[in-house]
Coordinates of C-alpha atoms in Angstrom, one line a residue:
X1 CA 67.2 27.5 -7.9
X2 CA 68.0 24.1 -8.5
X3 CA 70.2 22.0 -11.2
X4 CA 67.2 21.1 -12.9
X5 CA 65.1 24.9 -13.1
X6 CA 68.3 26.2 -14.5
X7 CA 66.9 27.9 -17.8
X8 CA 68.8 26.1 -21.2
X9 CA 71.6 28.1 -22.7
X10 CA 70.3 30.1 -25.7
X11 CA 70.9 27.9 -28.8
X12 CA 73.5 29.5 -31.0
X13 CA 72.3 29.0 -34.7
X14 CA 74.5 28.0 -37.5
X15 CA 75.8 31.3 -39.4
X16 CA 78.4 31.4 -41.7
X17 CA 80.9 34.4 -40.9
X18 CA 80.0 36.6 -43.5
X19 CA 75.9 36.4 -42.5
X20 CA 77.0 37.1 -38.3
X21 CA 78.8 40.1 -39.6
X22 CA 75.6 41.4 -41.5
X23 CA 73.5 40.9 -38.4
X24 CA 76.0 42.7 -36.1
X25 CA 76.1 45.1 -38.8
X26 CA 72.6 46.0 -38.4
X27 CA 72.2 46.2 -34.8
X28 CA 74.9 48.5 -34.8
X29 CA 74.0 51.1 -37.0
X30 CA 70.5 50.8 -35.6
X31 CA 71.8 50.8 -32.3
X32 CA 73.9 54.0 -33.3
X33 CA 70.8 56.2 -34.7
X34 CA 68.8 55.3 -31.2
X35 CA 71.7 55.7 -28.7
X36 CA 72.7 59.3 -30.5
X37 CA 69.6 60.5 -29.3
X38 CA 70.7 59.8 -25.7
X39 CA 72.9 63.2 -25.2
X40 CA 71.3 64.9 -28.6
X41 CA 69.4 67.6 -26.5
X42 CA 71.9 68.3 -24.3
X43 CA 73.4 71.2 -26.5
X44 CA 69.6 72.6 -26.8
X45 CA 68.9 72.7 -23.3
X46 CA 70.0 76.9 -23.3
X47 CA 67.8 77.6 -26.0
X48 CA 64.7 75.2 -24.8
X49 CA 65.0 77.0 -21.5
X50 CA 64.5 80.0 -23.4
X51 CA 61.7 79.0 -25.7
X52 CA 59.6 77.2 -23.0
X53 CA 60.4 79.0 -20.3
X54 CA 61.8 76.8 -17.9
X55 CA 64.7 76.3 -15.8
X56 CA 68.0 74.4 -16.4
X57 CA 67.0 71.7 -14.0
X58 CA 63.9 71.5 -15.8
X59 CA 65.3 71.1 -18.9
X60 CA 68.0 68.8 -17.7
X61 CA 65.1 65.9 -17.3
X62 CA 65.0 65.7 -21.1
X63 CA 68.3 63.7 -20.9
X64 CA 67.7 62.5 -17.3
X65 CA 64.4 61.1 -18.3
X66 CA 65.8 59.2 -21.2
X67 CA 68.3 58.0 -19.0
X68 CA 66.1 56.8 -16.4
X69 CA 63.2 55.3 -18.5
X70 CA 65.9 53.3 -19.8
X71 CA 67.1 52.5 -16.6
X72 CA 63.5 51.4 -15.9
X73 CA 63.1 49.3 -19.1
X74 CA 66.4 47.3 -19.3
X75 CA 65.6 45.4 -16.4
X76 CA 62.6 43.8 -18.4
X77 CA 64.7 42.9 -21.5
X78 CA 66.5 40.0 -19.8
X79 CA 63.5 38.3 -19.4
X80 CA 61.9 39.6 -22.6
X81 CA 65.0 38.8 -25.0
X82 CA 64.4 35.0 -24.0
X83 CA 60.9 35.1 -24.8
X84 CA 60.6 36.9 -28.5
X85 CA 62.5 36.5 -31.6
X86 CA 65.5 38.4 -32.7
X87 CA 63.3 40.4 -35.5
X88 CA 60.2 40.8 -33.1
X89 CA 62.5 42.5 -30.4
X90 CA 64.3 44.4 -32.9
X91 CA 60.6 45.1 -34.4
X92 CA 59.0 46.5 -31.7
X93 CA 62.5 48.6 -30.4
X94 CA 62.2 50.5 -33.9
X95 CA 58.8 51.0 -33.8
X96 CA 58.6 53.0 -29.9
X97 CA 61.5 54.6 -31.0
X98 CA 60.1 56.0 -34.6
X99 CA 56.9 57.1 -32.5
X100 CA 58.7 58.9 -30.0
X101 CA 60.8 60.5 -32.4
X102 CA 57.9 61.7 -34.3
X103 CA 55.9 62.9 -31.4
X104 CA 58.9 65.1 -30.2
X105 CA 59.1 66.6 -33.3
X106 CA 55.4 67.9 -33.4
X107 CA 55.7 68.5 -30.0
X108 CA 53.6 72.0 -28.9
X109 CA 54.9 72.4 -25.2
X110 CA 57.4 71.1 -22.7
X111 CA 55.5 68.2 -21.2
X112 CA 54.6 66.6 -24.8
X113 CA 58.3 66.9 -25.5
X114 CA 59.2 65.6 -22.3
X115 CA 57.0 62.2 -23.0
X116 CA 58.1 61.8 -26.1
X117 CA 62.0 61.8 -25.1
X118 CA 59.8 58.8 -22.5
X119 CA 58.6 56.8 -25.5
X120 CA 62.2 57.5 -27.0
X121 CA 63.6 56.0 -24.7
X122 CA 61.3 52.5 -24.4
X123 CA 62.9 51.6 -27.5
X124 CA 66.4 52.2 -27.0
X125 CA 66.7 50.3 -24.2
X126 CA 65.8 47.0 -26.0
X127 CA 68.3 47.4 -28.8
X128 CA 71.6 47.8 -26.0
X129 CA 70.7 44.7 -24.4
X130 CA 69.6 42.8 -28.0
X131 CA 73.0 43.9 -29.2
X132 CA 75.5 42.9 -26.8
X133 CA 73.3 39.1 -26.3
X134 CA 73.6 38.9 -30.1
X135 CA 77.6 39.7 -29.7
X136 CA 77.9 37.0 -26.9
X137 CA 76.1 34.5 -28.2
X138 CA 77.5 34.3 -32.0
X139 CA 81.0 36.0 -31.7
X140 CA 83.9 33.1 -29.8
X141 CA 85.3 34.4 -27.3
X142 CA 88.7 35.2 -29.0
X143 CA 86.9 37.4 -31.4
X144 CA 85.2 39.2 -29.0
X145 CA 87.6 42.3 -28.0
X146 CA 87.6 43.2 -32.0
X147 CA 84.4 43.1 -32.1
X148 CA 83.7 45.0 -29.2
X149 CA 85.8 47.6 -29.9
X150 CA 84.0 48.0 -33.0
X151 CA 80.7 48.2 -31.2
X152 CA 82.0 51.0 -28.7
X153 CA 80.7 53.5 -31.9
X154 CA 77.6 52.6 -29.9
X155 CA 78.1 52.1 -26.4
X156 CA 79.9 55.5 -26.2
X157 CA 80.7 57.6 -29.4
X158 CA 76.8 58.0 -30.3
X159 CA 76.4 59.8 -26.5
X160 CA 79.4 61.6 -27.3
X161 CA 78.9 62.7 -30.6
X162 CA 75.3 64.3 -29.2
X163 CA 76.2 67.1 -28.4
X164 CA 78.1 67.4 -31.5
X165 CA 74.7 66.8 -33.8
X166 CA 72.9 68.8 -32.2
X167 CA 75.0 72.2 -32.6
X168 CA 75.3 72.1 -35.9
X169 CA 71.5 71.0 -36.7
X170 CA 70.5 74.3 -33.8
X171 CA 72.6 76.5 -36.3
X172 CA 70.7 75.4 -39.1
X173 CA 67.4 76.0 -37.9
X174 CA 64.4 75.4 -35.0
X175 CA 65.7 72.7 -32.6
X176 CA 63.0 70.1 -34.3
X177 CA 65.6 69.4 -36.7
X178 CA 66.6 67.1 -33.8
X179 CA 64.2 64.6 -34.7
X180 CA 63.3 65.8 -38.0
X181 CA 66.6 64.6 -39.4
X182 CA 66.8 60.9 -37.3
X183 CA 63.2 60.0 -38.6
X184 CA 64.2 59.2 -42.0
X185 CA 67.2 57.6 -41.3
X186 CA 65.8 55.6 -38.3
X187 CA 62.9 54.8 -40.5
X188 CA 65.2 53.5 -43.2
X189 CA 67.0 51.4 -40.7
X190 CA 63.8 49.7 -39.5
X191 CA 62.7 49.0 -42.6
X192 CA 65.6 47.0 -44.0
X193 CA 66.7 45.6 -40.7
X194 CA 62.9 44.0 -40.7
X195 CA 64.0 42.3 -44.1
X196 CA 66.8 41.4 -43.6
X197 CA 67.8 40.0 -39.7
X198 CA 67.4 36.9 -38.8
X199 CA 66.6 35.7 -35.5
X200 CA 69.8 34.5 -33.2
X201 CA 68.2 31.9 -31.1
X202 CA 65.2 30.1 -29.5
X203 CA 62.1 31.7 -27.5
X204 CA 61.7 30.2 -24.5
X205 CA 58.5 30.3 -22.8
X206 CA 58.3 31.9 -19.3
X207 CA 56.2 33.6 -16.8
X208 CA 56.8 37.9 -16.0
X209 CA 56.7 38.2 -12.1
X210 CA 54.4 41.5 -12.3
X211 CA 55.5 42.4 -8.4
X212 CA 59.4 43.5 -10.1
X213 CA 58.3 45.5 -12.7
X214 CA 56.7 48.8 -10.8
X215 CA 59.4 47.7 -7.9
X216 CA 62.0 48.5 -10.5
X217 CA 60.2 51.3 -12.2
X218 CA 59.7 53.0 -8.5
X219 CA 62.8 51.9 -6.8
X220 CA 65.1 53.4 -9.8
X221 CA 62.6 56.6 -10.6
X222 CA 62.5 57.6 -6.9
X223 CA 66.5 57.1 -6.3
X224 CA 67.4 59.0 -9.3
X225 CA 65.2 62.1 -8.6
X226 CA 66.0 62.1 -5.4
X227 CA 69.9 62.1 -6.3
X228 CA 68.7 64.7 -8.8
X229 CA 67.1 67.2 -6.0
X230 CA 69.8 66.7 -3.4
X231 CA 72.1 69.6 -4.8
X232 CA 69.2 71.7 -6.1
X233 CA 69.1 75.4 -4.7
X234 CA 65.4 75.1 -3.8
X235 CA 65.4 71.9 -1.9
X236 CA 64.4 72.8 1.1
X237 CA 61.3 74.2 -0.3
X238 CA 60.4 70.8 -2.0
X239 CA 57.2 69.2 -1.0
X240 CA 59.1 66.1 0.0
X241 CA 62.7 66.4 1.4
X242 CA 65.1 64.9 -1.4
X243 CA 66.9 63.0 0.8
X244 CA 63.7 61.2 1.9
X245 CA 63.2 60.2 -1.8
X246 CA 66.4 58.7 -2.4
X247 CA 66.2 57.2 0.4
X248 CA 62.7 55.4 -0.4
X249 CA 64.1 54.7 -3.7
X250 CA 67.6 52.9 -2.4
X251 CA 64.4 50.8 0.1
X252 CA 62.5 49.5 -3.3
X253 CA 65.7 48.8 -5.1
X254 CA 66.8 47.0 -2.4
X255 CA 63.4 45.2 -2.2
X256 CA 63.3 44.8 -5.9
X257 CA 67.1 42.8 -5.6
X258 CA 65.6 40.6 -2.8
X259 CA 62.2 39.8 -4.4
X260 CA 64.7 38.3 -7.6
X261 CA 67.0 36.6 -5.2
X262 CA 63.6 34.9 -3.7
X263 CA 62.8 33.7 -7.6
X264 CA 66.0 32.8 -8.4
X265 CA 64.8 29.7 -5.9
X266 CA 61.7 29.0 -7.0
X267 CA 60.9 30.0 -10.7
X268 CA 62.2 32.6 -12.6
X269 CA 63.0 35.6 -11.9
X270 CA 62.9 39.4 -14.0
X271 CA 66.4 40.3 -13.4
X272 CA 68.5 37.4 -12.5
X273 CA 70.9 38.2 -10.1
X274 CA 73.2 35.5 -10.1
X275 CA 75.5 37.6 -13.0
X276 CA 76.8 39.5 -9.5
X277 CA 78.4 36.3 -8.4
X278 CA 81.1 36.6 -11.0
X279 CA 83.7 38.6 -9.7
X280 CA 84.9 40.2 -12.9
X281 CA 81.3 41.1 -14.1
X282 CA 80.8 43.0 -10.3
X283 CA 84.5 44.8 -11.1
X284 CA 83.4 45.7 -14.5
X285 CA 80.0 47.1 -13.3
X286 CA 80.9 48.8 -10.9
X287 CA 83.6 50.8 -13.1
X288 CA 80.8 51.0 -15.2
X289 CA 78.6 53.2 -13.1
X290 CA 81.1 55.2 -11.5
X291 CA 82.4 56.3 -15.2
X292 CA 78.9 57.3 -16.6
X293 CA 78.0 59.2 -13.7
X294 CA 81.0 61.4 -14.3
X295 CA 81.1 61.9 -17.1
X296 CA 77.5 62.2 -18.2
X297 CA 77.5 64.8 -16.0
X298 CA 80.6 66.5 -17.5
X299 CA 78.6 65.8 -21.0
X300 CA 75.8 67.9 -20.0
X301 CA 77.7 71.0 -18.5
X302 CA 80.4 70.9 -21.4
X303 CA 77.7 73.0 -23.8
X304 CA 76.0 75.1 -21.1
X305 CA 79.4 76.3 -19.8
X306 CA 80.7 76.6 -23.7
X307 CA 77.9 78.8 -24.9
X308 CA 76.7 80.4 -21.7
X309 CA 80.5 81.3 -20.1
X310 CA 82.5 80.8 -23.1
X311 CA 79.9 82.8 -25.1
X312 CA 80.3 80.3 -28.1
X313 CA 77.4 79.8 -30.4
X314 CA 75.7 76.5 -31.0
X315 CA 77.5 75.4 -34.3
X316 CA 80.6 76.5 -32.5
X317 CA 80.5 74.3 -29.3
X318 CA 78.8 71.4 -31.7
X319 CA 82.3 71.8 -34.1
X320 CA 84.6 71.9 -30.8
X321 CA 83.0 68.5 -29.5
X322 CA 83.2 66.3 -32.5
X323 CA 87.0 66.0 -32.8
X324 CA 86.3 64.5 -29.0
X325 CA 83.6 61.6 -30.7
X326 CA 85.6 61.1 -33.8
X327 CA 88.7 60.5 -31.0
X328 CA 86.8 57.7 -29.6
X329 CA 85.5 56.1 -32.6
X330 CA 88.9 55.7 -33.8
X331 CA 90.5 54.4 -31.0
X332 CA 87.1 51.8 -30.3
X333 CA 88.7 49.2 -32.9
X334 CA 92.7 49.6 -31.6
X335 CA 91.7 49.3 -27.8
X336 CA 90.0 46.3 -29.0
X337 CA 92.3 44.6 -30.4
X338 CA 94.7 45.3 -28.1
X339 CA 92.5 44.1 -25.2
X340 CA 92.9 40.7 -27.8
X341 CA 96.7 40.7 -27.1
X342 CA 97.6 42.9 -23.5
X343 CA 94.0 42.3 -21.6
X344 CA 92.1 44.9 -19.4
X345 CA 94.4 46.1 -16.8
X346 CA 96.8 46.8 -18.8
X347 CA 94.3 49.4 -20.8
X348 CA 92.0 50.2 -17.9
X349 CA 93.9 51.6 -15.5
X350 CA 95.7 54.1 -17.8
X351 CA 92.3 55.0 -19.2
X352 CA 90.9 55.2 -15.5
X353 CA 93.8 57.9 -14.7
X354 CA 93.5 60.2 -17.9
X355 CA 89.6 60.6 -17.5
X356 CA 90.3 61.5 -13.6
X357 CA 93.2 63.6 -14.5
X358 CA 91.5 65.6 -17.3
X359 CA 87.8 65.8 -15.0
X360 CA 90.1 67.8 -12.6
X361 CA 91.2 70.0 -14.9
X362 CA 88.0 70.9 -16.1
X363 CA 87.3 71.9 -12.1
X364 CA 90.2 74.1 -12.5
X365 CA 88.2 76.1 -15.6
X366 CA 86.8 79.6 -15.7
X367 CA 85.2 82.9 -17.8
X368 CA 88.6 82.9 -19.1
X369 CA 89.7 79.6 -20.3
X370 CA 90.7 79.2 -24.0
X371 CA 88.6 76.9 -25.8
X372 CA 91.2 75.4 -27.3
X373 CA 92.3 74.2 -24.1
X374 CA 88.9 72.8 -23.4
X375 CA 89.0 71.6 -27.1
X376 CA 92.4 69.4 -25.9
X377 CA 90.6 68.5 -22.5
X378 CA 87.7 66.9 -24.3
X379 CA 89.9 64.6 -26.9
X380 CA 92.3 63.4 -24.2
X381 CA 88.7 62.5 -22.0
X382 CA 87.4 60.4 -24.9
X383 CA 90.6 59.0 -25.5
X384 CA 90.8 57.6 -21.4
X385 CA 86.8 56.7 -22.0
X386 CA 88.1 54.3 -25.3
X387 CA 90.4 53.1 -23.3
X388 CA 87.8 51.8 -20.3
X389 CA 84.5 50.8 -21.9
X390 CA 85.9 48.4 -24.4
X391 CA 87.8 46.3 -22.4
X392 CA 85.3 46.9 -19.2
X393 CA 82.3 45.6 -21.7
X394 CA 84.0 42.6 -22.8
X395 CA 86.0 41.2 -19.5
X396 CA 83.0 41.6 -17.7
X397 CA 80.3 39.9 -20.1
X398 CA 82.9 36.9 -21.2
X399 CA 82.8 35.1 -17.9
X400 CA 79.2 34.7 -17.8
X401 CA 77.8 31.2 -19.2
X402 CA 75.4 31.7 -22.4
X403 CA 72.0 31.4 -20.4
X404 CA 72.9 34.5 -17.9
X405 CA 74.0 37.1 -21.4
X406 CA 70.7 38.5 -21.5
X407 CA 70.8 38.9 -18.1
X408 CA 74.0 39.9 -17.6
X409 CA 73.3 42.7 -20.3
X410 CA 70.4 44.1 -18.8
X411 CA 72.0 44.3 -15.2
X412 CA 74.9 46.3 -16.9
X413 CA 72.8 48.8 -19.3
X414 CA 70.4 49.5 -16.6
X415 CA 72.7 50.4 -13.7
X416 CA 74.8 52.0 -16.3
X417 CA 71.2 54.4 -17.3
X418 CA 70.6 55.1 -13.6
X419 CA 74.2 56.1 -13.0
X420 CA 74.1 58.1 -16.0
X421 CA 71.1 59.9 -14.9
X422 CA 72.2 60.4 -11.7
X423 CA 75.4 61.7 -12.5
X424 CA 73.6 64.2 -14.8
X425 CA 70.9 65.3 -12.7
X426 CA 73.6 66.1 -9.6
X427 CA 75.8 67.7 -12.2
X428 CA 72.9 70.2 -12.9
X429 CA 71.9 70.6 -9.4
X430 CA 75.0 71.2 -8.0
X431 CA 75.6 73.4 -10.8
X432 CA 72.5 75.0 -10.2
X433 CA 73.3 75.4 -6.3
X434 CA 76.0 77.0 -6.2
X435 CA 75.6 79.4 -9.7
X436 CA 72.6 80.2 -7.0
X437 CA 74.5 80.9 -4.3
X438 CA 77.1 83.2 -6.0
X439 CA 74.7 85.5 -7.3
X440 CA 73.0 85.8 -4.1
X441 CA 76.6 86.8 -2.6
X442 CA 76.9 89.6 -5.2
X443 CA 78.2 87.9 -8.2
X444 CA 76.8 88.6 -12.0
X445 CA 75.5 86.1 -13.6
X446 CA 78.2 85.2 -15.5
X447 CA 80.9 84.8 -12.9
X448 CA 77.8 82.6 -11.2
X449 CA 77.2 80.1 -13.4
X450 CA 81.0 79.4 -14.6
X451 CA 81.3 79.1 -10.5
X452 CA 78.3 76.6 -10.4
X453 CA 80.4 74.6 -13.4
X454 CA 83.5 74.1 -11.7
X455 CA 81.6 72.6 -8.6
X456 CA 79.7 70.2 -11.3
X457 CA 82.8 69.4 -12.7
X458 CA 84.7 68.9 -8.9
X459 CA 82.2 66.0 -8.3
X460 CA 83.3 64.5 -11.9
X461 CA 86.6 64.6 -10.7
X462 CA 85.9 63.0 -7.9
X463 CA 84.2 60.4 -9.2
X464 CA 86.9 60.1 -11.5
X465 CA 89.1 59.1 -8.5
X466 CA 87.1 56.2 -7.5
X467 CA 87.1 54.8 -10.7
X468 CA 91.0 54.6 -10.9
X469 CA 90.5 53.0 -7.2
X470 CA 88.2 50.1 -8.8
X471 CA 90.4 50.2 -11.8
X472 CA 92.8 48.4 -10.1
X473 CA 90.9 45.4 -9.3
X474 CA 89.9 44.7 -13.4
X475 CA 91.4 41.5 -14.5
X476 CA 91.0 39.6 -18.0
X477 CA 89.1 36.7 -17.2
X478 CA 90.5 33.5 -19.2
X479 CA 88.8 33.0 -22.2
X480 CA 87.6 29.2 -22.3
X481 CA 89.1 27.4 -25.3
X482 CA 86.9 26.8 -28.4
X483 CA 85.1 23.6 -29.0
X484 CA 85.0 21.9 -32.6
X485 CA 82.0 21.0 -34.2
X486 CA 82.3 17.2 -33.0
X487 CA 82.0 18.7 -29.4
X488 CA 86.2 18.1 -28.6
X489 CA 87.9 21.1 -27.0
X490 CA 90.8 22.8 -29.2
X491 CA 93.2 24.8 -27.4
X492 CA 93.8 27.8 -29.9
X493 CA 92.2 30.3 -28.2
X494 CA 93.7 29.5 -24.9
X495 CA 94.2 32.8 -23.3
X496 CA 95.9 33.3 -19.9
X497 CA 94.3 35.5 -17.5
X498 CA 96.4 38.6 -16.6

């Protein structure tokens, strides 16, 4: 693409501090409500396999699917953010989300519930991507590791506290308290966020290139699901060999990243690509990825192995978790500002180690671990994850120039779904594999599945190694210095790059 199609820089409106604050206010909390939602049925997933009848794998996809529509729909978002208002985006997030919400709660069998996790999803993944453009476009640049750390309530304590919810809401009663209880409070949230945002930015009119859109949605569906099948006991009675899938969906992912390389030269394209040209944005995603497939996929064993090894009830495994979510939530803010003063390596790499150190030691687990030591295992994990995703989030967005944000967040929070979903859905295969394998050797059921854990957990751990390997190559990018009303650069936010 050429100087002169470059799309204009979104135009940052003129906010007084108190009025940015009550936007990002918003868009967190109703980020928050959507994104707990992501991991909320993974502490149900033993007693929907009960009530419907249906395997662990097939009760994985309620997360996996969420995961993966997202992964589907956040490609779109860069274009569509440019093209609607702040409140129609925000609008229309609330509104798929609400429906879904309601829908699962009604739900009479599996497949309804399944869809409506589907339409669940379509809305959360606009408000990730309209939330971190919003950040990046009114917060300066020295602000933005505060800020940041504020918004890692969203980005990871709302997954982590899931799990949390969700026991003590299965204690209480039928697991359509799920939804029951976020419709209210999601409903609320839509209502006064309507009223009361106000739109950051220009629309800027602009053509869809229809050809990306079922390239993405294919590419992404077919590589996770084949990911998904690869460790599952019955593969080799699948209709179509797993690796073939995943293979077919790497193919359309890699034809969907060539058809936006070809726009990027003529017109514009869905996903623009050029965010991978930054070096510190490519570092920072590929951290990214490799984090959330490990520990998504610890996330979703953590309960079954809790209640179905452990033999803890639901309100007993939800109570054990939260001390892990409040863990993170409270360090969000300090690993923020510290990013501020120290920069990333200084807080990644440590971060990096702990989570690979502690996924290892979860391998190591058995019918006869205490759960207070898996009660310790899961705070010190949150703690290492506090200590990556801030400062991963903000190093990588901050180099990119104001046009590519959108962009930038969409490329992010959609490999970041499909690594989450993968990493869950080989988690439960794997798990599923070899629990299968045991009990055809002899073993009871029991010694089985807390076999089939540790193997879930071993490719966590593994994972975990890779990401201290990429940890090492984050750097804090130099912030640019601040520019005064009259246009004339002011050095007080000079930052050197560590």
């Amino acid at each position: 693409m050429t100087e002169g199609t470059m799309p204009a820089p979104l135009a940052t409106p003129a906010l007084s501090p108190a009025r940015v604050t009550a936007v990002l206010r918003i868009l967190v909390l109703s980020t928050f409500v959507v994104f707990l939602n992501e991991t909320i049925m993974i502490n149900a997933i033993p007693r929907l396999m009960r009530e419907f009848e249906v395997t662990a794998a097939a009760a994985g996809w309620l997360s996996t699917a969420f995961m993966l529509t997202m992964a589907v729909v956040i490609p779109v978002t860069g274009w569509f953010l440019q093209r609607v208002t702040t409140r129609t985006a925000f609008g229309l997030a609330m509104a798929l989300f609400l429906t879904g919400t309601a829908l699962a709660a009604a739900a009479p069998a599996f497949p309804v519930l399944l869809a409506a996790r589907v339409v669940q999803a379509g809305g959360t993944a606009v408000m990730m991507p309209l939330l971190m453009t919003t950040l990046m476009t009114l917060v300066p640049p020295q602000d933005r590791g505060r800020v940041m750390g504020n918004i890692t309530l969203v980005i990871s304590v709302a997954p982590a506290l899931g799990p949390a919810v969700s026991g003590v809401l299965l204690q209480l009663g039928s697991w359509r308290l799920l939804f029951l209880a976020v419709l209210p409070i999601a409903g609320a949230m839509a209502v006064f966020g309507r009223r009361n945002l106000v739109n950051v930015g220009e629309p800027q009119a602009g053509p869809i290139d229809w050809v990306s859109v079922p390239l993405a949605a294919a590419g992404f569906g077919a590589l996770v699901y084949g990911l998904g099948e690869l460790g599952a006991g019955d593969a080799v009675r699948a209709p179509v060999p797993p690796a073939a899938t995943t293979l077919a969906g790497a193919l359309l992912v890699g034809l969907f990243a060539w058809r936006q390389l070809a726009l990027q030269r003529s017109s514009t394209p869905l996903l623009d690509l050029r965010t991978l040209t930054f070096r510190h944005f490519s570092v920072a995603l590929a951290l990214m990825c490799l984090s959330f497939m490990a520990l998504m996929g610890a996330f979703i064993l953590l309960p079954i192995y809790l209640q179905e090894v452990c033999g803890l009830t639901s309100l007993q495994t939800g109570l054990l978790l939260i001390p892990g979510g409040l863990t993170m939530g409270l360090l969000g803010p300090q690993v923020g500002r510290l990013y501020d003063r120290l920069g990333a390596p200084r807080l990644v790499v440590p971060g990096a180690v702990l989570i690979a150190v502690c996924l290892a030691l979860f391998a190591l687990t058995g019918e006869g671990t205490s759960p207070w030591l898996v009660l310790a295992l899961h705070v010190a994990l949150s703690a290492g994850m506090a200590f990556v995703f801030t400062p991963v989030f903000t190093s990588g967005l901050s180099v990119l120039p104001p046009h590519l944000y959108p962009h930038g967040s969409a490329v992010l929070g959609s490999l970041q779904q499909v690594a989450a979903g993968a990493g869950t859905a080989l988690a439960i295969s794997v798990m599923s594999g070899h629990a299968a394998a045991e009990a055809a050797d002899g073993a009871d059921a029991t010694a089985a599945l807390a076999a089939g854990v540790r193997w879930g957990f071993g490719i966590g751990a593994a994972l975990g190694v890779l990401t201290v390997l990429i940890a090492l190559l984050v750097r804090t990018p130099p912030t640019p210095p601040a520019r005064g009303e009259d246009g004339t650069t002011t050095h007080e936010s000079a930052h050197t790059p560590t």
